[in-house]
């Protein structure tokens, strides 16, 4: 069964500083991976996704993530954080399931606080 | 705006009651997924429907059921509610059932329905 680990529950960075949120996954086949962001009281917004090909993927709001198969990681990065980036970030792995369906398995999330 | 709509936005009810949550997928999407987000369990997959048929089942309680109608909207029915069912319920949609080609694997989420059981 697939699983996702986000080892950092809370991270605080200063506005303008760089950011890296860690994500490790466990999945037997080639994974497809996502990062979603959830602002307070809001739904889940897709930041970026990886299916195959180039291991460095670009997303919205200046975010990027790098897929490293050897480390089973898909870390999210941003070179300069803005105060509006404060939110909770979720990494997810997608997998096919018996019966012809598919599902996402999420990590526990990382709460990002931005200090002005 | 993802294009996925969910109603109601908030729901307050009492233990033992039954509620129905509604979801309309993005235009053209045939798959609908339901997820539960709670403080103790995090984000958990409940169930997937594709073009009216159940395709995948996760950690969904027997008191919960779902269906997808011919117009592709879906409803999640929660019965005999308990305090622990209080959570944020998300619906998501995607074009296909199994993920298919890379561009069709993405699930787009609605704003959620916040359920409070008192």
Short mmCIF file of C-alpha atoms in Angstrom, two decimals:
data_model
loop_
_atom_site.label_atom_id
_atom_site.label_comp_id
_atom_site.label_asym_id
_atom_site.label_seq_id
_atom_site.Cartn_x
_atom_site.Cartn_y
_atom_site.Cartn_z
CA UNK A 1 0.00 0.00 0.00
CA UNK A 2 1.18 3.49 -0.72
CA UNK A 3 2.02 6.02 1.95
CA UNK A 4 3.29 9.58 2.24
CA UNK A 5 5.39 11.10 4.99
CA UNK A 6 5.72 14.79 5.61
CA UNK A 7 8.21 14.93 8.47
CA UNK A 8 7.73 18.60 9.32
CA UNK A 9 4.43 19.40 11.01
CA UNK A 10 5.19 23.12 11.35
CA UNK A 11 7.69 25.34 9.56
CA UNK A 12 8.28 29.06 10.11
CA UNK A 13 10.19 31.17 7.62
CA UNK A 14 10.74 34.87 7.19
CA UNK A 15 9.19 36.65 4.26
CA UNK A 16 11.65 36.67 1.38
CA UNK A 17 13.48 33.58 2.61
CA UNK A 18 13.65 30.36 0.65
CA UNK A 19 11.44 27.41 1.49
CA UNK A 20 11.70 23.66 1.21
CA UNK A 21 8.94 21.32 2.37
CA UNK A 22 9.85 17.67 2.55
CA UNK A 23 7.80 14.76 1.24
CA UNK A 24 8.72 11.09 1.12
CA UNK A 25 6.52 8.48 -0.46
CA UNK A 26 6.25 4.74 -0.55
CA UNK A 27 4.78 3.12 -3.64
CA UNK A 28 5.68 -0.04 -5.52
CA UNK A 29 5.25 1.27 -9.05
CA UNK A 30 6.03 4.55 -10.75
CA UNK A 31 4.23 7.11 -8.65
CA UNK A 32 2.30 10.11 -9.67
CA UNK A 33 2.70 12.85 -7.13
CA UNK A 34 0.97 16.07 -6.20
CA UNK A 35 1.31 19.04 -3.91
CA UNK A 36 -1.86 20.77 -2.75
CA UNK A 37 -2.24 23.87 -0.60
CA UNK A 38 -5.05 24.60 1.83
CA UNK A 39 -5.56 28.11 3.17
CA UNK A 40 -7.58 28.54 6.37
CA UNK A 41 -11.21 27.67 5.78
CA UNK A 42 -10.55 26.88 2.15
CA UNK A 43 -10.46 23.83 -0.07
CA UNK A 44 -7.44 22.12 -1.59
CA UNK A 45 -5.75 23.94 -4.45
CA UNK A 46 -3.41 22.08 -6.76
CA UNK A 47 0.10 23.55 -6.78
CA UNK A 48 1.86 21.11 -9.06
CA UNK A 49 2.02 17.52 -10.22
CA UNK A 50 4.51 14.93 -11.42
CA UNK A 51 3.66 12.01 -13.67
CA UNK A 52 6.82 11.25 -15.63
CA UNK A 53 9.60 12.89 -17.61
CA UNK A 54 11.44 15.93 -16.32
CA UNK A 55 12.02 15.45 -12.61
CA UNK A 56 11.83 19.18 -11.86
CA UNK A 57 8.28 20.41 -12.20
CA UNK A 58 6.99 23.95 -12.05
CA UNK A 59 3.74 24.93 -10.46
CA UNK A 60 1.65 27.93 -9.69
CA UNK A 61 2.61 30.79 -7.39
CA UNK A 62 6.33 30.31 -8.07
CA UNK A 63 6.55 26.83 -6.52
CA UNK A 64 8.59 23.97 -7.91
CA UNK A 65 9.21 20.39 -6.84
CA UNK A 66 11.86 17.85 -7.64
CA UNK A 67 11.18 14.12 -7.94
CA UNK A 68 14.07 11.97 -6.75
CA UNK A 69 13.36 8.30 -7.26
CA UNK A 70 16.51 7.15 -5.42
CA UNK A 71 15.38 8.99 -2.31
CA UNK A 72 11.62 8.42 -2.78
CA UNK A 73 11.18 12.13 -2.32
CA UNK A 74 9.19 14.93 -3.88
CA UNK A 75 10.19 18.08 -2.04
CA UNK A 76 8.47 21.39 -2.64
CA UNK A 77 10.54 24.55 -2.98
CA UNK A 78 10.11 28.27 -3.41
CA UNK A 79 13.04 30.69 -3.70
CA UNK A 80 11.34 33.62 -1.96
CA UNK A 81 8.33 33.21 0.30
CA UNK A 82 5.53 35.77 0.44
CA UNK A 83 3.30 36.38 3.46
CA UNK A 84 0.35 35.08 1.44
CA UNK A 85 2.02 31.66 1.23
CA UNK A 86 1.11 30.96 4.85
CA UNK A 87 -1.12 27.88 4.65
CA UNK A 88 -1.07 24.12 5.06
CA UNK A 89 0.67 22.10 2.37
CA UNK A 90 -0.17 18.51 1.51
CA UNK A 91 1.83 16.03 -0.52
CA UNK A 92 -0.12 13.18 -2.13
CA UNK A 93 0.61 10.05 -4.12
CA UNK A 94 -1.89 8.69 -6.62
CA UNK A 95 -2.40 5.01 -7.27
CA UNK A 96 -4.64 2.73 -9.22
CA UNK A 97 -6.80 0.40 -7.17
CA UNK A 98 -8.50 -2.91 -7.85
CA UNK A 99 -11.67 -2.42 -9.79
CA UNK A 100 -10.35 0.15 -12.22
CA UNK A 101 -10.38 3.13 -9.94
CA UNK A 102 -7.74 5.29 -8.37
CA UNK A 103 -7.24 7.28 -5.22
CA UNK A 104 -4.93 9.79 -3.57
CA UNK A 105 -3.09 9.07 -0.33
CA UNK A 106 -2.13 12.23 1.52
CA UNK A 107 0.57 13.08 3.97
CA UNK A 108 -0.30 14.67 7.28
CA UNK A 109 0.48 18.14 6.01
CA UNK A 110 2.99 20.87 6.87
CA UNK A 111 1.72 24.10 8.37
CA UNK A 112 3.71 27.04 7.02
CA UNK A 113 3.94 30.26 9.00
CA UNK A 114 5.53 33.32 7.42
CA UNK A 115 7.08 35.97 9.64
CA UNK A 116 7.04 39.51 8.35
CA UNK B 1 -12.00 28.14 -8.57
CA UNK B 2 -11.57 24.47 -9.47
CA UNK B 3 -14.98 24.11 -11.11
CA UNK B 4 -16.11 21.55 -8.51
CA UNK B 5 -19.05 22.72 -6.43
CA UNK B 6 -20.23 21.40 -3.09
CA UNK B 7 -23.32 22.17 -1.04
CA UNK B 8 -23.96 23.02 1.66
CA UNK B 9 -20.87 24.85 2.83
CA UNK B 10 -21.65 24.27 6.49
CA UNK B 11 -23.91 21.77 8.21
CA UNK B 12 -24.75 21.51 11.90
CA UNK B 13 -26.75 18.56 13.12
CA UNK B 14 -27.28 16.31 16.11
CA UNK B 15 -26.06 12.81 16.90
CA UNK B 16 -28.19 10.08 15.38
CA UNK B 17 -29.31 12.23 12.47
CA UNK B 18 -28.79 11.73 8.74
CA UNK B 19 -27.39 14.27 6.29
CA UNK B 20 -26.73 14.44 2.56
CA UNK B 21 -23.78 16.25 1.02
CA UNK B 22 -23.90 17.19 -2.63
CA UNK B 23 -21.15 17.55 -5.22
CA UNK B 24 -21.12 18.63 -8.85
CA UNK B 25 -17.95 17.73 -10.77
CA UNK B 26 -16.09 19.88 -13.26
CA UNK B 27 -17.65 20.01 -16.68
CA UNK B 28 -16.61 16.92 -18.62
CA UNK B 29 -15.30 14.96 -15.63
CA UNK B 30 -16.80 11.52 -15.16
CA UNK B 31 -15.14 10.53 -11.88
CA UNK B 32 -16.12 11.84 -8.49
CA UNK B 33 -14.20 11.16 -5.28
CA UNK B 34 -15.08 11.79 -1.66
CA UNK B 35 -12.51 12.52 1.05
CA UNK B 36 -12.84 13.20 4.76
CA UNK B 37 -10.51 15.59 6.59
CA UNK B 38 -10.50 15.34 10.37
CA UNK B 39 -8.03 16.39 13.03
CA UNK B 40 -7.25 12.86 14.14
CA UNK B 41 -7.35 11.02 10.80
CA UNK B 42 -6.10 13.68 8.41
CA UNK B 43 -7.22 13.48 4.78
CA UNK B 44 -8.71 10.08 4.01
CA UNK B 45 -10.13 8.72 0.79
CA UNK B 46 -13.68 7.45 1.17
CA UNK B 47 -15.05 6.37 -2.19
CA UNK B 48 -14.90 6.93 -5.96
CA UNK B 49 -17.64 6.81 -8.56
CA UNK B 50 -17.14 6.77 -12.30
CA UNK B 51 -20.05 7.44 -14.64
CA UNK B 52 -22.53 6.17 -12.07
CA UNK B 53 -20.63 3.11 -10.90
CA UNK B 54 -18.58 2.60 -7.77
CA UNK B 55 -14.92 2.12 -8.72
CA UNK B 56 -12.89 2.34 -5.53
CA UNK B 57 -13.61 2.17 -1.86
CA UNK B 58 -11.47 3.42 0.98
CA UNK B 59 -12.03 3.89 4.68
CA UNK B 60 -15.74 4.49 4.41
CA UNK B 61 -17.96 3.50 7.31
CA UNK B 62 -20.99 1.30 6.74
CA UNK B 63 -23.15 4.19 8.00
CA UNK B 64 -21.95 6.21 5.01
CA UNK B 65 -23.01 5.68 1.42
CA UNK B 66 -22.66 7.52 -1.85
CA UNK B 67 -24.10 7.52 -5.31
CA UNK B 68 -23.56 9.27 -8.63
CA UNK B 69 -26.52 10.28 -10.71
CA UNK B 70 -26.99 10.31 -14.51
CA UNK B 71 -26.17 14.03 -14.62
CA UNK B 72 -22.88 13.05 -12.87
CA UNK B 73 -23.48 14.90 -9.64
CA UNK B 74 -22.84 12.86 -6.53
CA UNK B 75 -24.27 12.68 -3.05
CA UNK B 76 -22.66 11.40 0.12
CA UNK B 77 -25.14 10.19 2.71
CA UNK B 78 -24.08 10.05 6.35
CA UNK B 79 -26.45 8.36 8.79
CA UNK B 80 -26.62 7.62 12.51
CA UNK B 81 -24.18 10.46 12.96
CA UNK B 82 -21.71 10.43 15.82
CA UNK B 83 -19.62 13.21 17.32
CA UNK B 84 -16.56 11.75 15.63
CA UNK B 85 -18.08 12.28 12.19
CA UNK B 86 -17.52 16.00 12.55
CA UNK B 87 -15.09 16.82 9.77
CA UNK B 88 -14.54 18.59 6.49
CA UNK B 89 -15.81 16.51 3.57
CA UNK B 90 -14.26 17.15 0.20
CA UNK B 91 -15.40 16.11 -3.21
CA UNK B 92 -12.96 15.92 -6.11
CA UNK B 93 -13.35 15.11 -9.79
CA UNK B 94 -11.22 13.91 -12.67
CA UNK B 95 -11.87 12.96 -16.29
CA UNK B 96 -11.40 9.22 -16.02
CA UNK B 97 -11.69 6.30 -13.63
CA UNK B 98 -8.19 4.93 -13.38
CA UNK B 99 -6.13 7.99 -13.99
CA UNK B 100 -5.46 7.20 -17.63
CA UNK B 101 -3.05 9.40 -19.53
CA UNK B 102 -0.95 11.77 -17.52
CA UNK B 103 -3.14 14.77 -18.08
CA UNK B 104 -6.15 12.97 -16.74
CA UNK B 105 -4.72 11.87 -13.41
CA UNK B 106 -5.27 15.13 -11.60
CA UNK B 107 -8.07 15.39 -9.07
CA UNK B 108 -9.56 18.83 -8.61
CA UNK B 109 -11.12 19.53 -5.26
CA UNK B 110 -14.22 21.41 -4.27
CA UNK B 111 -14.37 23.86 -1.35
CA UNK B 112 -15.68 21.21 1.04
CA UNK B 113 -18.63 20.85 3.38
CA UNK B 114 -17.89 21.39 7.05
CA UNK B 115 -20.03 19.07 9.16
CA UNK B 116 -20.46 19.62 12.86
CA UNK B 117 -22.27 16.96 14.87
CA UNK B 118 -23.45 18.11 18.30
#
